[in-house]
Short mmCIF file of C-alpha atoms in Angstrom, two decimals:
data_model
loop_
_atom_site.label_atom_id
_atom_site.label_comp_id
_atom_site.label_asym_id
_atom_site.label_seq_id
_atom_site.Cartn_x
_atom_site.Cartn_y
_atom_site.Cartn_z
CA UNK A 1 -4.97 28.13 0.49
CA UNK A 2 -1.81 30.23 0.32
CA UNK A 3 1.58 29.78 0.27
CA UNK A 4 2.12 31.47 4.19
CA UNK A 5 -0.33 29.01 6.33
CA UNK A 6 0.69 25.96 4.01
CA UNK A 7 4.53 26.64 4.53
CA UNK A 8 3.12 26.88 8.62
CA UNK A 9 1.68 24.10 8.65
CA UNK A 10 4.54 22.38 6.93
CA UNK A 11 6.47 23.28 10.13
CA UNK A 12 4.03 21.85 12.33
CA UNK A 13 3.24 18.88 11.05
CA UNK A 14 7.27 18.66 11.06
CA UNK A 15 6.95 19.19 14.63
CA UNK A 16 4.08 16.92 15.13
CA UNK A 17 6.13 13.53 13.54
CA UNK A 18 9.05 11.24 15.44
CA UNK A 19 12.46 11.21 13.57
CA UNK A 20 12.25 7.88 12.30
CA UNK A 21 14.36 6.52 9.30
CA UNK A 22 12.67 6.25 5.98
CA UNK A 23 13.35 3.76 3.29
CA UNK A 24 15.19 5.72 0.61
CA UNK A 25 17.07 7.75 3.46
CA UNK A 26 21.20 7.29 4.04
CA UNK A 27 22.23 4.64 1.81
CA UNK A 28 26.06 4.91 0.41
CA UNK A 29 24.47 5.90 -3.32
CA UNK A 30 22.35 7.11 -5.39
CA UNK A 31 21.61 3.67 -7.31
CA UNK A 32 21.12 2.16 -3.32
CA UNK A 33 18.40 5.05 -2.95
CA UNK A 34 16.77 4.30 -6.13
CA UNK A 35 16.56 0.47 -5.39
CA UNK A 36 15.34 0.83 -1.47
CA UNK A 37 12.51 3.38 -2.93
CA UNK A 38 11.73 0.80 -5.67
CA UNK A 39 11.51 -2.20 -3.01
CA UNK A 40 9.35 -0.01 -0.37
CA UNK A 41 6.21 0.61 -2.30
CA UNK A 42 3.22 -0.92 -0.35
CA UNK A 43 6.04 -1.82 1.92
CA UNK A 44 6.57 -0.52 5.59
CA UNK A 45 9.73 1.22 5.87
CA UNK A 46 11.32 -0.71 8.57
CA UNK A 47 11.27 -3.69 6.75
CA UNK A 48 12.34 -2.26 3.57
CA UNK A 49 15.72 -0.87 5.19
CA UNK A 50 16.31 -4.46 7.05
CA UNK A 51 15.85 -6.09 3.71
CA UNK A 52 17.81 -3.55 1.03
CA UNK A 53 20.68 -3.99 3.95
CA UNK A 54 21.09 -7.58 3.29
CA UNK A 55 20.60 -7.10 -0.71
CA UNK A 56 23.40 -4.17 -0.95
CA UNK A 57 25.67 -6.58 1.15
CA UNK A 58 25.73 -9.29 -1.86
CA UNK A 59 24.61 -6.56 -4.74
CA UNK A 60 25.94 -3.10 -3.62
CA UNK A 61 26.20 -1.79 -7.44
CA UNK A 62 24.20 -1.95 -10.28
CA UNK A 63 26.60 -4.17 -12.49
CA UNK A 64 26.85 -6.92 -9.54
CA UNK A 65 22.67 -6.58 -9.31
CA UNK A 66 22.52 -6.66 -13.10
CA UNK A 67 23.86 -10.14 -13.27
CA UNK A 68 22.18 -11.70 -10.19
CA UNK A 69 20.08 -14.66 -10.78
CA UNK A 70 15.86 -13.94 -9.98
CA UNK A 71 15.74 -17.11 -7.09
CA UNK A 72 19.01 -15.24 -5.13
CA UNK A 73 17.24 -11.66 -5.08
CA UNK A 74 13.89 -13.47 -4.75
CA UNK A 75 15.02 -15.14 -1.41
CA UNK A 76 16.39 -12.00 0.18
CA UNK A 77 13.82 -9.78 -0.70
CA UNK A 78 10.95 -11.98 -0.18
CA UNK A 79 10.17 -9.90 3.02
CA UNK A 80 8.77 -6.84 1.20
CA UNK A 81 5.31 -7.10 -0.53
CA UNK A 82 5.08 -8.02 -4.69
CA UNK A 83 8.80 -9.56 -4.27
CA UNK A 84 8.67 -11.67 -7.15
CA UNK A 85 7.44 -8.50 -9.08
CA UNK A 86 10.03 -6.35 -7.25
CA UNK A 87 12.99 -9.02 -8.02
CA UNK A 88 12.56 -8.56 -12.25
CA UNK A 89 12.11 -4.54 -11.76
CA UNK A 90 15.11 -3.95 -9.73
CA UNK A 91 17.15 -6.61 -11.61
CA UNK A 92 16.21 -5.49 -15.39
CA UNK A 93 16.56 -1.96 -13.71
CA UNK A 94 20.06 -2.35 -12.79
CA UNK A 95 21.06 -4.04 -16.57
CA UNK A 96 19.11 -0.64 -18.45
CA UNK A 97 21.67 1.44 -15.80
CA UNK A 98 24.33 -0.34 -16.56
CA UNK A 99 24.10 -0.36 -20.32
CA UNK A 100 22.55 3.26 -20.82
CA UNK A 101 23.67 5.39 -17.67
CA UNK A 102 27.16 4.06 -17.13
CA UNK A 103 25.57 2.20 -13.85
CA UNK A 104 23.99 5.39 -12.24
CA UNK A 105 20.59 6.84 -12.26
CA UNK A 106 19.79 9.60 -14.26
CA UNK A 107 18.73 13.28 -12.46
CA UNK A 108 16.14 13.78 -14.95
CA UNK A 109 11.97 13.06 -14.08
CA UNK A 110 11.60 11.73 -17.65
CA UNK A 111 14.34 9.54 -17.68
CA UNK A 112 13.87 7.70 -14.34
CA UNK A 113 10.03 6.60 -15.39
CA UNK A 114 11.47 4.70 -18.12
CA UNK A 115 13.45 2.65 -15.78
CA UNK A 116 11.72 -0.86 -14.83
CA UNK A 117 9.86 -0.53 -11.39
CA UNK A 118 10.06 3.02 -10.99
CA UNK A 119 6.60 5.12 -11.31
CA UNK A 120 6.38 9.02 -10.90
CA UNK A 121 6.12 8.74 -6.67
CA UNK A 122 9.46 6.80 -7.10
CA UNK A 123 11.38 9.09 -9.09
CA UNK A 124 10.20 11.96 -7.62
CA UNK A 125 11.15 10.44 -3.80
CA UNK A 126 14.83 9.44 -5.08
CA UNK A 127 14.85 13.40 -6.53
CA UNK A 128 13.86 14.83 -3.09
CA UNK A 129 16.75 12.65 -1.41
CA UNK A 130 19.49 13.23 -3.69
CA UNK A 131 18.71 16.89 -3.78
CA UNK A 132 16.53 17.73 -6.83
CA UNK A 133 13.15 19.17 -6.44
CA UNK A 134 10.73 16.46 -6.15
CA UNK A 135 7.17 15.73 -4.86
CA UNK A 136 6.61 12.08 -4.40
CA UNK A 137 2.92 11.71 -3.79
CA UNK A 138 1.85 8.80 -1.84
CA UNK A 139 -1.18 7.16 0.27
CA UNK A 140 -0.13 9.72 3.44
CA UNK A 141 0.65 12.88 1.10
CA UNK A 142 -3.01 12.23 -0.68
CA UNK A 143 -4.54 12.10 2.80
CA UNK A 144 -2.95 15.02 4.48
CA UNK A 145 -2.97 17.20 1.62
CA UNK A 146 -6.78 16.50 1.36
CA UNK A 147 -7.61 17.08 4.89
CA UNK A 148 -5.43 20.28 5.19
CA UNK A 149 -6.93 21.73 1.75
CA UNK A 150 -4.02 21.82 -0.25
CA UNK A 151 -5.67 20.12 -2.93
CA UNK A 152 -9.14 18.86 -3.88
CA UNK A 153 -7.75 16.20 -6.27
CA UNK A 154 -7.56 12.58 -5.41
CA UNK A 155 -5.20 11.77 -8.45
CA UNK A 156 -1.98 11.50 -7.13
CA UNK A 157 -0.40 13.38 -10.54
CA UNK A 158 -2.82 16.25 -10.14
CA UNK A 159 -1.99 16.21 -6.21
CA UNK A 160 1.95 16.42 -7.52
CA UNK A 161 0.69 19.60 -9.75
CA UNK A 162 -1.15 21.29 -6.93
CA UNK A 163 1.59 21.01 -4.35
CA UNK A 164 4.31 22.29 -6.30
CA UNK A 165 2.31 25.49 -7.36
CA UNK A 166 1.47 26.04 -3.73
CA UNK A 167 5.09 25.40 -2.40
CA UNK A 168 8.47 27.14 -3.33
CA UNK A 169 10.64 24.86 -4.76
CA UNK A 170 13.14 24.81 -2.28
CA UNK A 171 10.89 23.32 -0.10
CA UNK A 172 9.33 20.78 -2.33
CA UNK A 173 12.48 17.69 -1.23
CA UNK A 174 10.49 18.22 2.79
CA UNK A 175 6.98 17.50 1.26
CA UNK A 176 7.30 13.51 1.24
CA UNK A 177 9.41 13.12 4.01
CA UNK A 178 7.48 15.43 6.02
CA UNK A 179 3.66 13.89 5.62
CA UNK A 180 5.04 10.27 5.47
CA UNK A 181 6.84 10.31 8.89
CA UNK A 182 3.53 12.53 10.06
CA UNK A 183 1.24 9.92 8.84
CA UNK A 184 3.91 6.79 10.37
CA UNK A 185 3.70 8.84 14.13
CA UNK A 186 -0.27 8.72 14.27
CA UNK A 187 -1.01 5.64 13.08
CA UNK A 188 -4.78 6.45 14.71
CA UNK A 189 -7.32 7.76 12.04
CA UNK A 190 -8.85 9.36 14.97
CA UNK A 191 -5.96 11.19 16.28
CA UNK A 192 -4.34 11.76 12.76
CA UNK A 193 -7.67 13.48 11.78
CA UNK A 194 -8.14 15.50 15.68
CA UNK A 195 -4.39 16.58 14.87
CA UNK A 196 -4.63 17.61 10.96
CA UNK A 197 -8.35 19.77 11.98
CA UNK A 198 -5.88 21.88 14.63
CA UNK A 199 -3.40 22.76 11.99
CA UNK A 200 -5.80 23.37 9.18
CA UNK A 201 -7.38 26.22 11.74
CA UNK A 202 -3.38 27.62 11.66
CA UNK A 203 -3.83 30.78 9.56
#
């Protein structure tokens, strides 16, 4: 695969996927993006937005999160899937931010991994949206990556490697977005798969 038809088919599968909303997309900050991404894993994105909406209204910071009590958060976010899990992550999250990052989340891959609840596909998904180069590798981007040849891997930290040698950097933030939203518009394996075989003949 080279860099020339994967950037092409970048653009098409682009072209190929409705404008929806995802779940770390236009919240007010940075510690908002972090928490949404935290609460949507194995979550749909809809529900994750309807949900962090209704946390950030009580808990819009990480100091006001930090000293929330478990049942509270538990009861609002009891929509999203592993909420009882989700509700000590996001809450011992938002104490390690406020004692060792002055409330904000760090810019740095390394640091975010050591922050309760967040995993590499997390971090690298709050990079991407706040700007940094990222390449949060989920169930769609392991699919479609697959199918289109970008990788031969099925481990998603190898699938992270291969993508970012095969894409400039500047592009790597579109990655994520780009596949997920593909892989929320055909919901069909049948079609997904019909669609992915004409772009993977795109030269």
């Amino acid at each position: 695969m080279n860099q020339k038809t994967a950037l092409k088919q970048l653009k098409l599968l682009s072209k190929k996927s409705s404008k929806m909303r995802l779940a770390a997309e236009a919240w007010k900050s940075p510690f908002q993006i972090l928490v949404s991404t935290i609460l949507s894993a194995r979550t749909r994105d809809e529900t994750t937005i309807l949900v962090a909406k209704k946390l950030f209204m009580k808990y819009p910071d990480a100091k006001k999160l930090s000293r929330a009590k478990i049942s509270e958060v538990q009861k609002i976010i009891k929509p999203v899937n592993f909420y009882k899990n989700k509700s000590k992550n996001i809450i011992a999250c938002a104490k390690k931010l406020s004692k060792e990052y002055k409330e904000k989340p760090p810019h740095d891959l390394d640091k975010l991994v050591t922050l309760p609840g967040v995993g590499r596909k997390t971090a690298n998904v709050f990079l991407s949206e706040i700007g940094k180069p990222g390449i949060g590798v989920d169930t769609h981007v392991s699919y479609i990556s697959q199918k289109l040849g970008w990788t031969k891997h099925k481990n998603p930290h190898k699938i992270e490697q291969d993508l970012k040698k095969l894409f400039p950097k500047k592009y790597w933030s579109k990655v994520n977005s780009t596949l997920v939203r593909f892989g929320k518009t055909h919901t069909s394996r049948r079609e997904k798969d019909k669609i992915l075989g004409e772009i993977k003949r795109v030269k």
